[in-house]
CSV table of C-alpha atoms in Angstrom, one decimal:
chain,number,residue,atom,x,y,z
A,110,UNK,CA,-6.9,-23.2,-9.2
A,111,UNK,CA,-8.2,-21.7,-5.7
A,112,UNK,CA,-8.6,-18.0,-5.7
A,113,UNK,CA,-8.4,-15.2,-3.4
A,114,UNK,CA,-10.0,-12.3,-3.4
A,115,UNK,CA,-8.1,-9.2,-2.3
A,116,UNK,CA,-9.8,-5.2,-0.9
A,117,UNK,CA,-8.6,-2.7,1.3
A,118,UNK,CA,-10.6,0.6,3.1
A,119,UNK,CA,-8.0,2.4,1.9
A,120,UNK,CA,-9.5,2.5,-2.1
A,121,UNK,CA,-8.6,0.3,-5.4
A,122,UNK,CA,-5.9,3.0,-5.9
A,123,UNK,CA,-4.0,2.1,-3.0
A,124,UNK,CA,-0.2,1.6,-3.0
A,125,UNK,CA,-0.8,-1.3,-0.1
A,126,UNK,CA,-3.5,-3.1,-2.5
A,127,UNK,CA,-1.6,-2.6,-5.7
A,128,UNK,CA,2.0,-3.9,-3.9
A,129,UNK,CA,-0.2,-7.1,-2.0
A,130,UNK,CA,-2.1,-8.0,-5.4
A,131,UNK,CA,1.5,-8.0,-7.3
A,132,UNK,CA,3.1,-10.2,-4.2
A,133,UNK,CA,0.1,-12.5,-4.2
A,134,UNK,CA,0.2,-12.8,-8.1
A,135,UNK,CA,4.0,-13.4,-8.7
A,136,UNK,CA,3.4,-16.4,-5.9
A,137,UNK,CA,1.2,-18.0,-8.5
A,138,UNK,CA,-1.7,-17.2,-6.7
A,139,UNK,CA,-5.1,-15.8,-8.2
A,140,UNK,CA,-6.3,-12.8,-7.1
A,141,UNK,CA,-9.3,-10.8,-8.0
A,142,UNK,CA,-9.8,-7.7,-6.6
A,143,UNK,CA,-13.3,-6.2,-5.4
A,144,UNK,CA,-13.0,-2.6,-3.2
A,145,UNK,CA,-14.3,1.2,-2.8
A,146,UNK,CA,-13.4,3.9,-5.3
A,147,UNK,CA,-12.0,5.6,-2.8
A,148,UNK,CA,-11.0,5.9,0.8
A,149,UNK,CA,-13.7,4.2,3.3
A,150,UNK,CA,-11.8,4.6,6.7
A,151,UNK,CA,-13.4,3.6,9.9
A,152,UNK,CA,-16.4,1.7,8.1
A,153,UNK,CA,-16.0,-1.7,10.3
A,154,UNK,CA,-18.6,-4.1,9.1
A,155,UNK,CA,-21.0,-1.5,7.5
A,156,UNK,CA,-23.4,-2.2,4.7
A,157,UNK,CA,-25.0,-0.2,1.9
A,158,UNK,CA,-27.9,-0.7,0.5
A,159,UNK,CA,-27.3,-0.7,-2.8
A,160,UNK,CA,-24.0,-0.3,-4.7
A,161,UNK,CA,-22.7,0.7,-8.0
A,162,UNK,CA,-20.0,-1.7,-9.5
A,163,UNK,CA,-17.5,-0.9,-12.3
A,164,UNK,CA,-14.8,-3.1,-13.5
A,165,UNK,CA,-11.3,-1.6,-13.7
A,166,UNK,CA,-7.8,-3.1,-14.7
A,167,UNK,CA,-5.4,-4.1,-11.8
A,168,UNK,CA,-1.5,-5.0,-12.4
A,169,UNK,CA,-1.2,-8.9,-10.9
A,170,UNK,CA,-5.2,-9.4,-10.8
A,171,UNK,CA,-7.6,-11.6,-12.9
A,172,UNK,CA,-10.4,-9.2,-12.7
A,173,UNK,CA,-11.2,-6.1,-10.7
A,174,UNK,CA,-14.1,-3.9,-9.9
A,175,UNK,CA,-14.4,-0.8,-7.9
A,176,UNK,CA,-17.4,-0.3,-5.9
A,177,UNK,CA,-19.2,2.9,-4.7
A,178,UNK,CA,-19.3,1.2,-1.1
A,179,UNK,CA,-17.8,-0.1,1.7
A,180,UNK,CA,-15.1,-2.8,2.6
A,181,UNK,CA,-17.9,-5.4,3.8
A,182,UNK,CA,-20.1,-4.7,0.9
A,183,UNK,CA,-17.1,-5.5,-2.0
A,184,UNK,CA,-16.1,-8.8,0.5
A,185,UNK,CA,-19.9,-10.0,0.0
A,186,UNK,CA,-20.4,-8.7,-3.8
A,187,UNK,CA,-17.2,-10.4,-5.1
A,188,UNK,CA,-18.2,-13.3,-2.9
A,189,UNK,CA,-21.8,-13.4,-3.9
A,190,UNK,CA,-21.5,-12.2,-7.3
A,191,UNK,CA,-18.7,-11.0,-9.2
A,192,UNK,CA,-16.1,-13.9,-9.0
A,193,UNK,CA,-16.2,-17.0,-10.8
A,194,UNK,CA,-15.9,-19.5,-7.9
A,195,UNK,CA,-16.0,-18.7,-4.3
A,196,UNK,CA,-12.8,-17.3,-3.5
A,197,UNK,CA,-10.7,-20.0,-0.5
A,198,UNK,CA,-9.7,-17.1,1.4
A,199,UNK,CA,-10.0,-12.9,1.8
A,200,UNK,CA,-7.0,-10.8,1.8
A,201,UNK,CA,-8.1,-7.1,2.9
A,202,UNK,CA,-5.0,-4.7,3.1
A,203,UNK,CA,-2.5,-3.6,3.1
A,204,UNK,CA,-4.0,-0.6,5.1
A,205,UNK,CA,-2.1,2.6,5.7
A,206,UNK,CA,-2.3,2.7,9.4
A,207,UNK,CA,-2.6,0.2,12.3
A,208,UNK,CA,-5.7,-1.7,13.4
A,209,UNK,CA,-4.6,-3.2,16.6
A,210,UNK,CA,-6.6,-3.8,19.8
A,211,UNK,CA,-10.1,-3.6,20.6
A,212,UNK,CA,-10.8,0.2,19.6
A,213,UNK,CA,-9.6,-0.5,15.8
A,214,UNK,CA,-11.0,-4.2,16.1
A,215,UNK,CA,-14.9,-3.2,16.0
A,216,UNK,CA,-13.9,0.4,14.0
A,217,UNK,CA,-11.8,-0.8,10.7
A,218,UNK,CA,-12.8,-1.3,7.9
A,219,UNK,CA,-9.7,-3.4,6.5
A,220,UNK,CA,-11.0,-6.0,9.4
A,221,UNK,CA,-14.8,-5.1,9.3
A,222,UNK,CA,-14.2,-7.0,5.0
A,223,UNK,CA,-12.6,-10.2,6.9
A,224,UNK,CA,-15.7,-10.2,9.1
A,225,UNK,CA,-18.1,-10.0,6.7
A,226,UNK,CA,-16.1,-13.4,5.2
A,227,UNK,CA,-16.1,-15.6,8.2
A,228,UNK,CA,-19.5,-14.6,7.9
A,229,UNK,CA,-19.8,-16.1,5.1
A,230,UNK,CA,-18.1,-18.6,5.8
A,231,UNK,CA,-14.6,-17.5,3.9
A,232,UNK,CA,-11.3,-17.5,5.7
A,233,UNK,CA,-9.6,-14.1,5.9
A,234,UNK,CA,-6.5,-12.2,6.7
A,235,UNK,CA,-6.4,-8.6,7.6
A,236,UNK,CA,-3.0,-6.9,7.2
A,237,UNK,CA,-2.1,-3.0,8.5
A,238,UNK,CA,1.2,-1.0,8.2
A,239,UNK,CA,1.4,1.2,11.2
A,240,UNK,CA,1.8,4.3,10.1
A,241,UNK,CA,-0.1,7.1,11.6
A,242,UNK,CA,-0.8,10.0,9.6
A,243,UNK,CA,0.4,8.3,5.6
A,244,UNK,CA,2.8,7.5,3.8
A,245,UNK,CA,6.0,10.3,4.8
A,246,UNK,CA,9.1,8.9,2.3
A,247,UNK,CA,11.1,6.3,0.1
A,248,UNK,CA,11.7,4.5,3.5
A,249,UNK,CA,7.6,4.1,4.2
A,250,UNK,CA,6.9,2.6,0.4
A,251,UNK,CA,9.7,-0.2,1.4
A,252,UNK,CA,8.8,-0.6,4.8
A,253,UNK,CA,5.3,-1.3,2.9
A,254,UNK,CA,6.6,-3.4,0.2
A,255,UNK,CA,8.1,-6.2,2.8
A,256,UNK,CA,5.2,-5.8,4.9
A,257,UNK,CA,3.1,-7.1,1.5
A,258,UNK,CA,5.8,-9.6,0.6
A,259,UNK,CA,5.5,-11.1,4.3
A,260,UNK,CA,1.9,-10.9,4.0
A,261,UNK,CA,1.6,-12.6,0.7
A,262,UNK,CA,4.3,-15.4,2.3
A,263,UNK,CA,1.6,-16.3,5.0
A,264,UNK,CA,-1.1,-16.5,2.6
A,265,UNK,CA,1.0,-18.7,0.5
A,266,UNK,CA,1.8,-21.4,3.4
A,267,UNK,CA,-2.1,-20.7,4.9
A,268,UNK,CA,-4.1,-21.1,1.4
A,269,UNK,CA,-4.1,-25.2,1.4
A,270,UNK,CA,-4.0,-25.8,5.5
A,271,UNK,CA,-6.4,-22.7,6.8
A,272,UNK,CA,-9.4,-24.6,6.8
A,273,UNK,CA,-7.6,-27.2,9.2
A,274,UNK,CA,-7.7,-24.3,11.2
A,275,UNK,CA,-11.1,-25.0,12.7
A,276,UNK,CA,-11.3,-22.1,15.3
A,277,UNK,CA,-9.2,-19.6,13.3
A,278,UNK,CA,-11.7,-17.1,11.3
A,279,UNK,CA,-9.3,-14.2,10.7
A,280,UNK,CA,-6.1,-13.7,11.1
A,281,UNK,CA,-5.1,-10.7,11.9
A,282,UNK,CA,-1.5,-9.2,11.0
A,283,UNK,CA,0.2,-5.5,12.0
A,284,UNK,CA,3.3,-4.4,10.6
A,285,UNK,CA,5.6,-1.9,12.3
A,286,UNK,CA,6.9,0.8,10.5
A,287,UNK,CA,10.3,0.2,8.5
A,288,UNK,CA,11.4,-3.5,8.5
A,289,UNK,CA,10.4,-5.9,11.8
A,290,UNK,CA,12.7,-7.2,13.9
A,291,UNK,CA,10.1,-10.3,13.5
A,292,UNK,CA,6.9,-11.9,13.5
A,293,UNK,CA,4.8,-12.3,16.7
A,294,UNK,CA,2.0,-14.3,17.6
A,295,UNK,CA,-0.1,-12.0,20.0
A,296,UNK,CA,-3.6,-11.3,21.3
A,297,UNK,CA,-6.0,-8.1,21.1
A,298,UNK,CA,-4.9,-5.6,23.8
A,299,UNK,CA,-7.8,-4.2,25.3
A,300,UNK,CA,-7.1,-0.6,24.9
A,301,UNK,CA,-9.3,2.4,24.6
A,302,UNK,CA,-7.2,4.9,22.0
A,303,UNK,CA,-9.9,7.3,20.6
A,304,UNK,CA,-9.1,10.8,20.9
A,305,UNK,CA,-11.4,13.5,20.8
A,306,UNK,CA,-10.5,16.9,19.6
A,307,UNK,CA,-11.4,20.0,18.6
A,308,UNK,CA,-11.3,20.9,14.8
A,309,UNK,CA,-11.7,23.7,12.7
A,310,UNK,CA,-13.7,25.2,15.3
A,311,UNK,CA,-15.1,25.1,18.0
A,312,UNK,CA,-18.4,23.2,17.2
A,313,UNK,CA,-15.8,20.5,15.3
A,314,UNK,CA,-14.6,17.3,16.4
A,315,UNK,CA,-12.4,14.7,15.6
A,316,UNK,CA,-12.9,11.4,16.4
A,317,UNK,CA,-11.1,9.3,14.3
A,318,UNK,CA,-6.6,9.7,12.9
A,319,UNK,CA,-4.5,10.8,14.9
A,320,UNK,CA,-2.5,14.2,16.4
A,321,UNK,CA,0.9,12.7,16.4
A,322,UNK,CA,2.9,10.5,14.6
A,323,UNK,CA,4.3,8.7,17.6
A,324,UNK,CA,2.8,5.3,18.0
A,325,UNK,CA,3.7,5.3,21.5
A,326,UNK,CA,1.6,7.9,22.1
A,327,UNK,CA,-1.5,6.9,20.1
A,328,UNK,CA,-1.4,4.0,21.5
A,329,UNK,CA,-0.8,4.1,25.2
A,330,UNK,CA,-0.5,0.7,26.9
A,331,UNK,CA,-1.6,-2.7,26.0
A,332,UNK,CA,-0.9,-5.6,28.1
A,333,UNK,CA,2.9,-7.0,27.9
A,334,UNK,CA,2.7,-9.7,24.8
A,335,UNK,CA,-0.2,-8.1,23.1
A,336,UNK,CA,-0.6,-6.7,19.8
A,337,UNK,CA,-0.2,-3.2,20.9
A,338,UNK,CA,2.8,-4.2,22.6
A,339,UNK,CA,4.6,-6.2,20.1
A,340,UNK,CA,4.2,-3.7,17.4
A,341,UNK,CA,5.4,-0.8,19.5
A,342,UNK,CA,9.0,-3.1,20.0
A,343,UNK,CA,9.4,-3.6,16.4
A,344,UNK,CA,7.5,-7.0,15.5
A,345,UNK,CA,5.0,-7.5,13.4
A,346,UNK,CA,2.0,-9.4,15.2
A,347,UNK,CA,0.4,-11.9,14.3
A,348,UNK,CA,-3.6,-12.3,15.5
A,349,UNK,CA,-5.3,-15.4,15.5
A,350,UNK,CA,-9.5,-14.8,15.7
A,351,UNK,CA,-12.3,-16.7,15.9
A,352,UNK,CA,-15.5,-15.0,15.3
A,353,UNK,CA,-17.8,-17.6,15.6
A,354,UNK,CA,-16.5,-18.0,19.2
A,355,UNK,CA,-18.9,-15.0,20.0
A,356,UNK,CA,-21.8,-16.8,20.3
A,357,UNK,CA,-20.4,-18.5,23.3
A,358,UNK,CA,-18.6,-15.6,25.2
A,359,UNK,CA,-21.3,-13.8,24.6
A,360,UNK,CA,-23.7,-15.9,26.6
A,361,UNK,CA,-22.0,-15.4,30.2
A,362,UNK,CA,-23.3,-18.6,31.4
A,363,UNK,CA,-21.5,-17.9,35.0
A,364,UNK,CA,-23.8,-14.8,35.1
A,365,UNK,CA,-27.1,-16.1,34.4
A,366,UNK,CA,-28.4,-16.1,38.0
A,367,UNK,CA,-27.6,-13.1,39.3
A,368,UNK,CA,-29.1,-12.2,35.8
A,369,UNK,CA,-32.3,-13.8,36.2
A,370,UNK,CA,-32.6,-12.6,39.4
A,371,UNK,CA,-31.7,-8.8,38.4
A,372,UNK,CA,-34.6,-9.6,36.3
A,373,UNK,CA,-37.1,-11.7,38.3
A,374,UNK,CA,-40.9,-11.0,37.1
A,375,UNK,CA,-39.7,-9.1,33.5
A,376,UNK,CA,-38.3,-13.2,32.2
């Protein structure tokens, strides 16, 4: 049987990992689970260099092992080391809280663990519940709940065809709160949402969460159809990447003139 293996940012504890594992299980799927101890927000691709590993027992899982590091580092131990086969495909999520346009794309850590598996070569799909500031009530856990039942549906229909999918590394899903009025297929908006504040005091900042609980707020504009957008109107969106793409749009071949001649006796 293929496997999957399953983390999240948010810690082994976490209600969206424990409700994703259970949905992945009771669809026959095996799932072993590799992630942090505890919460490792805001960690994108990040590596230790070395880790402490303990194994721990996990409702729905075939094995599972907390780490003392981050997202990336539990995608490539359980990849590299912990699991008995290499896993078909990563699941990281569910995370508590959006990671939607470019700001959260390079700054998760729920997508900087299905990074590190295109990397190496494993498929992946990252899955956030947009909440803002945690989990308030009965109506968050179930909003939650279908957002891991939905999730664990895709994986199901992706697990035997995602390789087919020769220019899809990631994909990249965000839930709205409560239940969505669908799912969207939808591109990165290119939005800068950090906000800096002041703290405790004066000489504090705060660079990463959130002052409100208004996701039209915290998010501020997107481009019409993106993943910003879709989310704020109720859908869940749906993010198709391709990470190996980068080493081509990151050599602006139309550039390379002006370039060179920006540069002209340093080449």
């Amino acid at each position: 049987m293929q496997s999957l293996l399953a983390t999240n940012d948010d810690g082994i504890d976490s209600a969206g990992l424990r409700y994703l594992v259970e949905e992945l299980a009771s669809r026959g799927l095996e799932v072993y689970v590799v992630a942090p101890a505890s919460q490792v927000s805001g960690a994108s691709k990040s590596n230790s260099f070395t880790v402490k590993v303990e194994k721990r027992k996990l409702e729905g899982a075939r094995g599972a092992w907390a780490i003392d590091g981050r997202p990336a580092d539990a995608v490539a131990i359980g990849i590299k080391a912990l699991l008995p086969s290499r896993p078909v495909m990563v699941i990281s999520g569910i995370n508590i809280g959006p990671n939607m346009g470019l700001v959260d794309f390079f700054t998760s850590g729920t997508i900087g663990a299905a990074i590190e598996a295109s990397l190496l070569g494993v498929k992946a799909v990252a899955s956030s519940y947009a909440v803002l500031r945690g989990l308030r009530d009965e109506k968050d856990l179930r909003g939650l709940r279908t957002a891991s039942m939905i999730t664990a549906d895709i994986v199901a229909r992706l697990v035997d065809v995602i390789y087919e999918l020769t220019d899809v590394d990631i994909i990249n899903l965000n839930f709205p709160r409560g239940e969505p009025r669908g799912i969207t297929i939808a591109p990165i908006a290119n939005i800068a949402n950090i906000e800096i504040y002041n703290g405790e005091d004066k000489n504090t900042y705060h660079v990463l969460g959130w002052r409100t609980d208004d996701l039209s707020v915290a998010y501020s504009g997107g481009e019409e159809g993106s993943d910003v957008d879709v989310v704020k109107r109720g859908y869940a969106s749906l993010t198709p990447i391709c990470i190996r793409c980068l080493s081509v749009a990151t050599y602006p071949a139309s550039s390379l003139s002006k370039l060179k001649e920006a540069l002209a006796g340093l080449l």
